[in-house]
PDB file of C-alpha atoms in Angstrom:
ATOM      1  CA  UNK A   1       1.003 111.741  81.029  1.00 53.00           C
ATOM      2  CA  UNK A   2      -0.730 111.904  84.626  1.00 55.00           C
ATOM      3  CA  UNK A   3       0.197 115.491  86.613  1.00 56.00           C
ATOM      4  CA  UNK A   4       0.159 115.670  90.355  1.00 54.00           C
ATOM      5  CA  UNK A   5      -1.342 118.176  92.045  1.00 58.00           C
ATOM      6  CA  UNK A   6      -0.073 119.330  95.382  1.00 57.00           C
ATOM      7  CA  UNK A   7      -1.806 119.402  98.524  1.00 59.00           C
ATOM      8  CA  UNK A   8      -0.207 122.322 100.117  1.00 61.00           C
ATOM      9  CA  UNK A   9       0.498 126.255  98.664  1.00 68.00           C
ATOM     10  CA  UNK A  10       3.683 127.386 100.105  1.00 61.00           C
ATOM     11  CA  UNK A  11       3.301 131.062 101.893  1.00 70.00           C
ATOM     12  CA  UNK A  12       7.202 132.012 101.530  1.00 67.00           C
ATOM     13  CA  UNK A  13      10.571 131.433 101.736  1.00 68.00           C
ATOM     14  CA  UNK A  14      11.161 130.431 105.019  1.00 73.00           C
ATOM     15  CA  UNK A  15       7.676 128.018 104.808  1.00 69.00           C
ATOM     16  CA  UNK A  16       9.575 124.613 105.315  1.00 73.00           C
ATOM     17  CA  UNK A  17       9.326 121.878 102.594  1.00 68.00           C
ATOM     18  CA  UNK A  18       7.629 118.812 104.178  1.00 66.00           C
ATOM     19  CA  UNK A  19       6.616 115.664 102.940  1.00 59.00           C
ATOM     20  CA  UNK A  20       2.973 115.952 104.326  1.00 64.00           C
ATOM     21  CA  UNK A  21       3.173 119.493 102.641  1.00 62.00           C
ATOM     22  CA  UNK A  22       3.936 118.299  99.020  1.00 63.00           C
ATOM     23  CA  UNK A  23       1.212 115.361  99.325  1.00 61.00           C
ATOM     24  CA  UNK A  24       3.456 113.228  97.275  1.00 55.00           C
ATOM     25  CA  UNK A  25       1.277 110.147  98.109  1.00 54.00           C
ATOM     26  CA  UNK A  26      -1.778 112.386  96.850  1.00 56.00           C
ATOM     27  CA  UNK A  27      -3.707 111.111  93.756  1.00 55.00           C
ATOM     28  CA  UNK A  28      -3.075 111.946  90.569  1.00 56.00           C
ATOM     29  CA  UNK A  29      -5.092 114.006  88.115  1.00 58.00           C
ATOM     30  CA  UNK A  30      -5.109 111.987  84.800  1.00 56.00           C
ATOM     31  CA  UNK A  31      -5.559 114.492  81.654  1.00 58.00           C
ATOM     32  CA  UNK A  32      -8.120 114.407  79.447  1.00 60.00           C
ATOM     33  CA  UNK A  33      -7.755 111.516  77.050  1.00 55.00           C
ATOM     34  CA  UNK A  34      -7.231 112.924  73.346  1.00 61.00           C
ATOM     35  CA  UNK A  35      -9.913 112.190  70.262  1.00 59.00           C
ATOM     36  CA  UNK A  36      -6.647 109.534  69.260  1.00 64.00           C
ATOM     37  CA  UNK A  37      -6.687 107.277  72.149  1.00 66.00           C
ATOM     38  CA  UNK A  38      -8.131 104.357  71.908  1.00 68.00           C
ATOM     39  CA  UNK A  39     -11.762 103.947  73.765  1.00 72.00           C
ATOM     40  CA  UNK A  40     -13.895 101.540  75.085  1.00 73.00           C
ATOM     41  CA  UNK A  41     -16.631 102.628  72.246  1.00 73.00           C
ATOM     42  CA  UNK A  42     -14.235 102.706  69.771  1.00 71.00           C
ATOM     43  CA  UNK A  43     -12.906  99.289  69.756  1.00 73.00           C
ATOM     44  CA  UNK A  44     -16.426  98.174  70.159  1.00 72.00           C
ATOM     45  CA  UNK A  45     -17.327 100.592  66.976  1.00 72.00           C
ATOM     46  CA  UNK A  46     -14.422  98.577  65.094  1.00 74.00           C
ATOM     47  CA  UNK A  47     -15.630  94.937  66.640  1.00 76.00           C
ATOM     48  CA  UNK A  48     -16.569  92.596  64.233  1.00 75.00           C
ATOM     49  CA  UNK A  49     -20.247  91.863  64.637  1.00 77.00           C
ATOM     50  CA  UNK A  50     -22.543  88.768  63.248  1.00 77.00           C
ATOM     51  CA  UNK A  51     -24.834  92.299  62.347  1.00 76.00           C
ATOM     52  CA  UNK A  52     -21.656  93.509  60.510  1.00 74.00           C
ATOM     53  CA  UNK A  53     -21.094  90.162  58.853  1.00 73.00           C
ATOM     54  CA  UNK A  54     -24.526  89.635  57.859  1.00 74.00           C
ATOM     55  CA  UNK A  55     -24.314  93.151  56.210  1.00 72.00           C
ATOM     56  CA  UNK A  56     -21.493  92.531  54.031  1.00 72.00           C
ATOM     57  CA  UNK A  57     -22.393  88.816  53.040  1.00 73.00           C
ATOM     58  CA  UNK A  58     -23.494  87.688  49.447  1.00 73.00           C
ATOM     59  CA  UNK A  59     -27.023  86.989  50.157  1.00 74.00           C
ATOM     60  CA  UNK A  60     -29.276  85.217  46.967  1.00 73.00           C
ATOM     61  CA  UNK A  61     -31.070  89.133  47.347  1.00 74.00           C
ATOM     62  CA  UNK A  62     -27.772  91.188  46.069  1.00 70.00           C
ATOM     63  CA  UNK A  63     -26.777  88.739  43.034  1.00 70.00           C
ATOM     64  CA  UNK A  64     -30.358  89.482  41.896  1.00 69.00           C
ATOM     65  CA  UNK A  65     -30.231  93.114  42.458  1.00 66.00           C
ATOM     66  CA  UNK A  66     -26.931  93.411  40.435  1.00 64.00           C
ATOM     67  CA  UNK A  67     -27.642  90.760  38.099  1.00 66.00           C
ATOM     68  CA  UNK A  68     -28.461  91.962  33.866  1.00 61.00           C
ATOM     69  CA  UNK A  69     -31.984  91.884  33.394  1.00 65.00           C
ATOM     70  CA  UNK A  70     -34.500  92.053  30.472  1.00 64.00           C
ATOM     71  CA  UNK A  71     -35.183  95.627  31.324  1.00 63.00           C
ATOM     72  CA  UNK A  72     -31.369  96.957  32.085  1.00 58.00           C
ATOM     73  CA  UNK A  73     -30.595  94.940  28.388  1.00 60.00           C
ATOM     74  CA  UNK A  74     -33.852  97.164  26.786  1.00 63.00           C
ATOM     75  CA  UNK A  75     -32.532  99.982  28.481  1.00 63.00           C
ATOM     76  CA  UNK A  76     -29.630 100.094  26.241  1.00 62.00           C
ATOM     77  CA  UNK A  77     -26.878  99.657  29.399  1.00 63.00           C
ATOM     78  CA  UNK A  78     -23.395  98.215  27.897  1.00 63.00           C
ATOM     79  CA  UNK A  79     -22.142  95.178  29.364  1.00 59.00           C
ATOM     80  CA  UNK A  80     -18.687  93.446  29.244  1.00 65.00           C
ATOM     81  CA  UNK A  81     -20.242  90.032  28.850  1.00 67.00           C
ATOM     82  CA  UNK A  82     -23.320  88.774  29.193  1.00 65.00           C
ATOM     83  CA  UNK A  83     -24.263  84.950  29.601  1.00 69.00           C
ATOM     84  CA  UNK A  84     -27.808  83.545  28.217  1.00 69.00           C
ATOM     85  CA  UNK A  85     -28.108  80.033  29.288  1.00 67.00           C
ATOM     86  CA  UNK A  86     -31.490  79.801  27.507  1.00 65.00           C
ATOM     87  CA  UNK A  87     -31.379  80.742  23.793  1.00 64.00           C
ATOM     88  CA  UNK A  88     -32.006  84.590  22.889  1.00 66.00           C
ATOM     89  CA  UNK A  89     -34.702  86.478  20.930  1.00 66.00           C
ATOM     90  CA  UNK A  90     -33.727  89.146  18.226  1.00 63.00           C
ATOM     91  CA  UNK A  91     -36.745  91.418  17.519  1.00 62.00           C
ATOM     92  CA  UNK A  92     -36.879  93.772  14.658  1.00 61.00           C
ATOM     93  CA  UNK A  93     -33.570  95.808  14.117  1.00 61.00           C
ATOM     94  CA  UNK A  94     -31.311  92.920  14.068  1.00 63.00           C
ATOM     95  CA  UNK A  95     -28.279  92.430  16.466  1.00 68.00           C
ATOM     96  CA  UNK A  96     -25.012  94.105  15.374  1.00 68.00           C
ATOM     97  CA  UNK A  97     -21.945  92.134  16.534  1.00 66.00           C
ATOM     98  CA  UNK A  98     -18.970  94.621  17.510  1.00 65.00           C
ATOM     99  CA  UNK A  99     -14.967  92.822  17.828  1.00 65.00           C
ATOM    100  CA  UNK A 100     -14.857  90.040  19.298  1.00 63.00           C
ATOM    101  CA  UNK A 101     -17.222  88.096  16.785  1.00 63.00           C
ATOM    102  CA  UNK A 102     -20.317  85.433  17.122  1.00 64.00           C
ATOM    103  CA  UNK A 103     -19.844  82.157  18.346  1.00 61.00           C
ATOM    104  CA  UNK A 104     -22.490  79.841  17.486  1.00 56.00           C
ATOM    105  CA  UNK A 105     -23.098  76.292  18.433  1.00 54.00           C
ATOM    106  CA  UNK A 106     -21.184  72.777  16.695  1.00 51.00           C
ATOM    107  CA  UNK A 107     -25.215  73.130  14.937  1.00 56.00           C
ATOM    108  CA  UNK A 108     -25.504  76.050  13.680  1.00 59.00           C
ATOM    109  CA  UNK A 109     -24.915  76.577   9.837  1.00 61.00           C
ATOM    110  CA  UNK A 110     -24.161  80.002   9.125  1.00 65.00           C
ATOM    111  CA  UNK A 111     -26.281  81.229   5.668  1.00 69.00           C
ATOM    112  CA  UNK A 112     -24.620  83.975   3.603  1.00 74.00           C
ATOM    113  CA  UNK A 113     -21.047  82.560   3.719  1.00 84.00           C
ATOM    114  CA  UNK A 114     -19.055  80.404   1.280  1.00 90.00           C
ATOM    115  CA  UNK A 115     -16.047  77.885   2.092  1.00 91.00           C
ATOM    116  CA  UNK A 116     -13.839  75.790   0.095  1.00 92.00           C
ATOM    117  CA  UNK A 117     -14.149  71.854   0.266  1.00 89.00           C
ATOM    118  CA  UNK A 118     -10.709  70.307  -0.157  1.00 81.00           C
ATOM    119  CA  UNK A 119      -9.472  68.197  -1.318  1.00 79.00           C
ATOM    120  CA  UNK A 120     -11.575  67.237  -4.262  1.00 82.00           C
ATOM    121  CA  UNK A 121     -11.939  63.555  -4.756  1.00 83.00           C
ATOM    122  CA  UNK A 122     -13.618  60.032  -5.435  1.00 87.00           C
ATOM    123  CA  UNK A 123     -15.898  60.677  -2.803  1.00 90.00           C
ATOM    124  CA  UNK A 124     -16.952  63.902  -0.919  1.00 91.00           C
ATOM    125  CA  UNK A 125     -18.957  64.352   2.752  1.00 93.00           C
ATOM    126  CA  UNK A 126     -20.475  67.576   3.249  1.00 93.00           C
ATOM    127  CA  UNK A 127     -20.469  69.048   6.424  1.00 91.00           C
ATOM    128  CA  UNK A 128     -22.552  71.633   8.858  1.00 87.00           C
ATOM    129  CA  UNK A 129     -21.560  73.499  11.561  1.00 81.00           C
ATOM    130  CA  UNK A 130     -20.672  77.248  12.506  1.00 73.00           C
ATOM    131  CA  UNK A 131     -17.690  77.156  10.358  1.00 78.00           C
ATOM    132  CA  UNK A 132     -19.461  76.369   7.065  1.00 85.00           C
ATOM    133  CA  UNK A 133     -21.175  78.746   4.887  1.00 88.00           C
ATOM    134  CA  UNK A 134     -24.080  77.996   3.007  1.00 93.00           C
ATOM    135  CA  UNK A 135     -21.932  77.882  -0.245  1.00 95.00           C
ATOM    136  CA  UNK A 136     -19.558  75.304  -0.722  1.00 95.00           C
ATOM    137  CA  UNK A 137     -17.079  75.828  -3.534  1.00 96.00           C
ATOM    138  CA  UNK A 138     -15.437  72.474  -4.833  1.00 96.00           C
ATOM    139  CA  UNK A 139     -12.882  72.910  -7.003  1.00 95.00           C
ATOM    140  CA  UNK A 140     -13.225  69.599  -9.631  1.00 94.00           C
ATOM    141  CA  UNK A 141      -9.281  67.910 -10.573  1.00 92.00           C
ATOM    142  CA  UNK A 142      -8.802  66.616 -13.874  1.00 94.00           C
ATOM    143  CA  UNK A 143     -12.024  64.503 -15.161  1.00 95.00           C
ATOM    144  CA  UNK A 144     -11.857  62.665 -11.552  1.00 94.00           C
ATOM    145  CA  UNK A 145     -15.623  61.516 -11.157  1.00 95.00           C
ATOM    146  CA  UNK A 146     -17.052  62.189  -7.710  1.00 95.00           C
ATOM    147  CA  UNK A 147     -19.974  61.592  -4.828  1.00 96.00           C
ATOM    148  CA  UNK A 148     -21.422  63.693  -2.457  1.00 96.00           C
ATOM    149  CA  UNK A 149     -23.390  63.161   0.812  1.00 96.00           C
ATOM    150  CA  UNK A 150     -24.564  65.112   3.869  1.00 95.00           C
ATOM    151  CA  UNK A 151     -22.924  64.093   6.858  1.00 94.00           C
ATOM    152  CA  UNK A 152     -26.158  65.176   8.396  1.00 94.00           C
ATOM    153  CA  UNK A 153     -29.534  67.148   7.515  1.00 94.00           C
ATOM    154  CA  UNK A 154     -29.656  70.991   7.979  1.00 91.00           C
ATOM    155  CA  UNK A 155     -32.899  72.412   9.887  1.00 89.00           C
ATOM    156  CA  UNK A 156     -35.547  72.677   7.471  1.00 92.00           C
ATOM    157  CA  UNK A 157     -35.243  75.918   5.158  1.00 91.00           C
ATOM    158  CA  UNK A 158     -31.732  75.710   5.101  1.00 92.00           C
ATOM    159  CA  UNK A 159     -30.751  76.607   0.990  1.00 94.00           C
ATOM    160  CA  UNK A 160     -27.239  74.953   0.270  1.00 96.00           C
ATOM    161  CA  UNK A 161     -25.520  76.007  -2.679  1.00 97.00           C
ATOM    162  CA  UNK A 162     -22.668  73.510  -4.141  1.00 97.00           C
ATOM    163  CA  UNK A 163     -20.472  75.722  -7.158  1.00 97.00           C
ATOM    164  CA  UNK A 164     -18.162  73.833  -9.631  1.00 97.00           C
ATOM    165  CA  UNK A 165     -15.188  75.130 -11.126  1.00 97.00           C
ATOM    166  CA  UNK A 166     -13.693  72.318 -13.881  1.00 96.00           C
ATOM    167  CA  UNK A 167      -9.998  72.841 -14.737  1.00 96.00           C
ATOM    168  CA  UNK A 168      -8.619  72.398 -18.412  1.00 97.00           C
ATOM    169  CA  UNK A 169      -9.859  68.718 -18.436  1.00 96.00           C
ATOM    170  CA  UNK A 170     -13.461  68.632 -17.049  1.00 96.00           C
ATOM    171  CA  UNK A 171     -15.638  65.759 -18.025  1.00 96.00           C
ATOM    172  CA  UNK A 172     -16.291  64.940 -14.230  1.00 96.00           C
ATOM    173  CA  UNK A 173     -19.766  63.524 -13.369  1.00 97.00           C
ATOM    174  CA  UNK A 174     -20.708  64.566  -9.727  1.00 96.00           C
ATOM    175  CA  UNK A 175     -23.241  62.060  -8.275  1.00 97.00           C
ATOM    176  CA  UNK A 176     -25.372  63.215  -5.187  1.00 97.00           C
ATOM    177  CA  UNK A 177     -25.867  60.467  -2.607  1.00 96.00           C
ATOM    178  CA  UNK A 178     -28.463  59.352   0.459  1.00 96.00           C
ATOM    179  CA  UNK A 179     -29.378  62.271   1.398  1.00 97.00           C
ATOM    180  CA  UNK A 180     -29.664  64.441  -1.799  1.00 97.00           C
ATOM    181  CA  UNK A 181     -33.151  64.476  -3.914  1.00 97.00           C
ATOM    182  CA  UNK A 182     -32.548  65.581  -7.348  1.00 97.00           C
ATOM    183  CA  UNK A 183     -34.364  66.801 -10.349  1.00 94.00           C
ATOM    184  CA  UNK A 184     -32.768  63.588 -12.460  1.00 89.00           C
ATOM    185  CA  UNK A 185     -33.661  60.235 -11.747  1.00 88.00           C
ATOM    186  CA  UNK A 186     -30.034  59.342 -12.203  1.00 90.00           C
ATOM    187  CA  UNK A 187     -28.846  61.927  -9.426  1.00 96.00           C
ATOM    188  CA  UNK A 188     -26.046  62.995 -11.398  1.00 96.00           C
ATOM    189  CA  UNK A 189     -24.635  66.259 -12.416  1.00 97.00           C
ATOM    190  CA  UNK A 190     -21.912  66.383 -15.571  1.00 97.00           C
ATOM    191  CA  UNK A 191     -19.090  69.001 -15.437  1.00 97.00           C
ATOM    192  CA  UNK A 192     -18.736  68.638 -18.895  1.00 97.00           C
ATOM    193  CA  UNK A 193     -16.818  71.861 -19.988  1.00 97.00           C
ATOM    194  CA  UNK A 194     -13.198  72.821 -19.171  1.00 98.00           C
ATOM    195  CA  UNK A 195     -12.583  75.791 -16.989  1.00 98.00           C
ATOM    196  CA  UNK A 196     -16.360  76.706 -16.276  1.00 98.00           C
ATOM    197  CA  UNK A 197     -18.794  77.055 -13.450  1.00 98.00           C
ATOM    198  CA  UNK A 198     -21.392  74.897 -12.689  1.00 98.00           C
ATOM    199  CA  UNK A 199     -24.085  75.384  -9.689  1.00 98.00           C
ATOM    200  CA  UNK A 200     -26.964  73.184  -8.317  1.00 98.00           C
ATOM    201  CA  UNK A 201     -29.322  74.755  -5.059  1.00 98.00           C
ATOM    202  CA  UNK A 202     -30.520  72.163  -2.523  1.00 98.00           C
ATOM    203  CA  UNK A 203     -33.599  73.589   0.303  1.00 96.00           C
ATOM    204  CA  UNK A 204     -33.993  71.647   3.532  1.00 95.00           C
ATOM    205  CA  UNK A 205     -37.044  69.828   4.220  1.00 96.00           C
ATOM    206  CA  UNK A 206     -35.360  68.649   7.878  1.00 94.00           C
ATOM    207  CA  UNK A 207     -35.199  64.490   6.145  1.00 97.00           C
ATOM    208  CA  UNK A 208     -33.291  65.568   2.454  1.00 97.00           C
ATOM    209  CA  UNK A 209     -31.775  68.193   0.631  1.00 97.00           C
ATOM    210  CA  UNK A 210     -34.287  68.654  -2.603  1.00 98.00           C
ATOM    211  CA  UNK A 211     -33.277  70.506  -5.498  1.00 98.00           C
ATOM    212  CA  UNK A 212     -34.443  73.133  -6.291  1.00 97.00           C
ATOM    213  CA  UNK A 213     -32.384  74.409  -9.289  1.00 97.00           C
ATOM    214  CA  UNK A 214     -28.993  74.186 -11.453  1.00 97.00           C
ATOM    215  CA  UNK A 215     -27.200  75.726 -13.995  1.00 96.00           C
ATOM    216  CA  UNK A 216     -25.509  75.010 -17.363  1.00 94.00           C
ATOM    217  CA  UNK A 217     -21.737  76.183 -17.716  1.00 95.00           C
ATOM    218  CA  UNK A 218     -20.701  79.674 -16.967  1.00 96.00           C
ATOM    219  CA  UNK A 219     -17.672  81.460 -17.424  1.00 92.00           C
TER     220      UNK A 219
END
């Protein structure tokens, strides 16, 4: 708050109070404005600025500086996710996948795995994708004769495995269609025993499955 300062000292009591003597029209003395006030430099310290606002944008410079690299991935740095738009290398050492899982693309068959086809019947396409192993296991029903076809051609080197199991009746003759080149000219395989195993081994060439091997009954 402004304080006025008088322009007259009073020499004693019987000095007489006048308006001249207590300068009441005199100008006040404004005290010192605290380090809380608000300033002239401080409201232009707090101004937004096209400086300040060039400084804090998202320039093309700062998404590369804090994007994952080939050397922070090398580096061994964990990341919560991590996008690769065009395909990945895995060197020697493998990759280890922690919770959460792989996903692989509709075209990727996944070697090493095994998955039931059902049901079994007349006639039988086999599938390939990231949900299918490289084992199929087809469970044969009564003495039910059946044929089998690729819905498409794995990439070459791709070893498909097809395993038989024949209930108490057996007798079915599995017939491999377009698609399937087979040791026999007649393309067949006979389940002829109940309650065995049979197993035939197709490779890849990137046009056919070709056989490569087949078993008598086990079990």
């Amino acid at each position: 708050m402004p304080s006025v300062t008088p322009g007259y000292t009073f020499t004693g009591a019987s000095d007489p109070i006048t308006y001249t003597k207590l300068n009441l029209l005199g100008q006040p003395t404004v005290a010192a404005v605290s380090t809380n006030d608000v300033t002239t430099s401080t409201i232009a310290d707090l101004a937004v600025t096209t400086a300040k606002l060039a400084d804090d944008a998202v320039t093309t410079a700062k998404i590369a500086d804090d994007a994952v690299t080939t050397d922070q991935i090398a580096s061994g740095n964990t990341y919560d996710a991590v996008t690769i738009t065009n395909g990945a290398t895995v060197s020697t050492g493998g990759i280890t996948v922690t919770a959460g899982g792989l996903t692989l693309g509709s075209g990727t068959p996944i070697n090493m795995a095994a998955t039931t086809e059902t049901p079994y019947s007349g006639s039988m396409s086999i599938s390939f994708g990231a949900t299918k192993g490289n084992t199929r296991i087809i469970n044969a029903t009564g003495s039910t004769a059946s044929t089998l076809t690729p819905a498409s051609i794995p990439a070459a080197g791709y070893i498909l495995i097809i395993r038989f199991k024949t209930d108490g009746t057996a007798g079915n003759v599995i017939t491999f269609g377009t698609g399937f080149k087979t040791l026999t000219a007649t393309a067949t395989l006979t389940l002829a025993s109940a309650n065995k195993y049979y197993s035939i081994m197709f490779v890849s060439d990137g046009t056919d499955l070709i056989e490569i091997s087949r078993t008598a009954s086990v079990g």
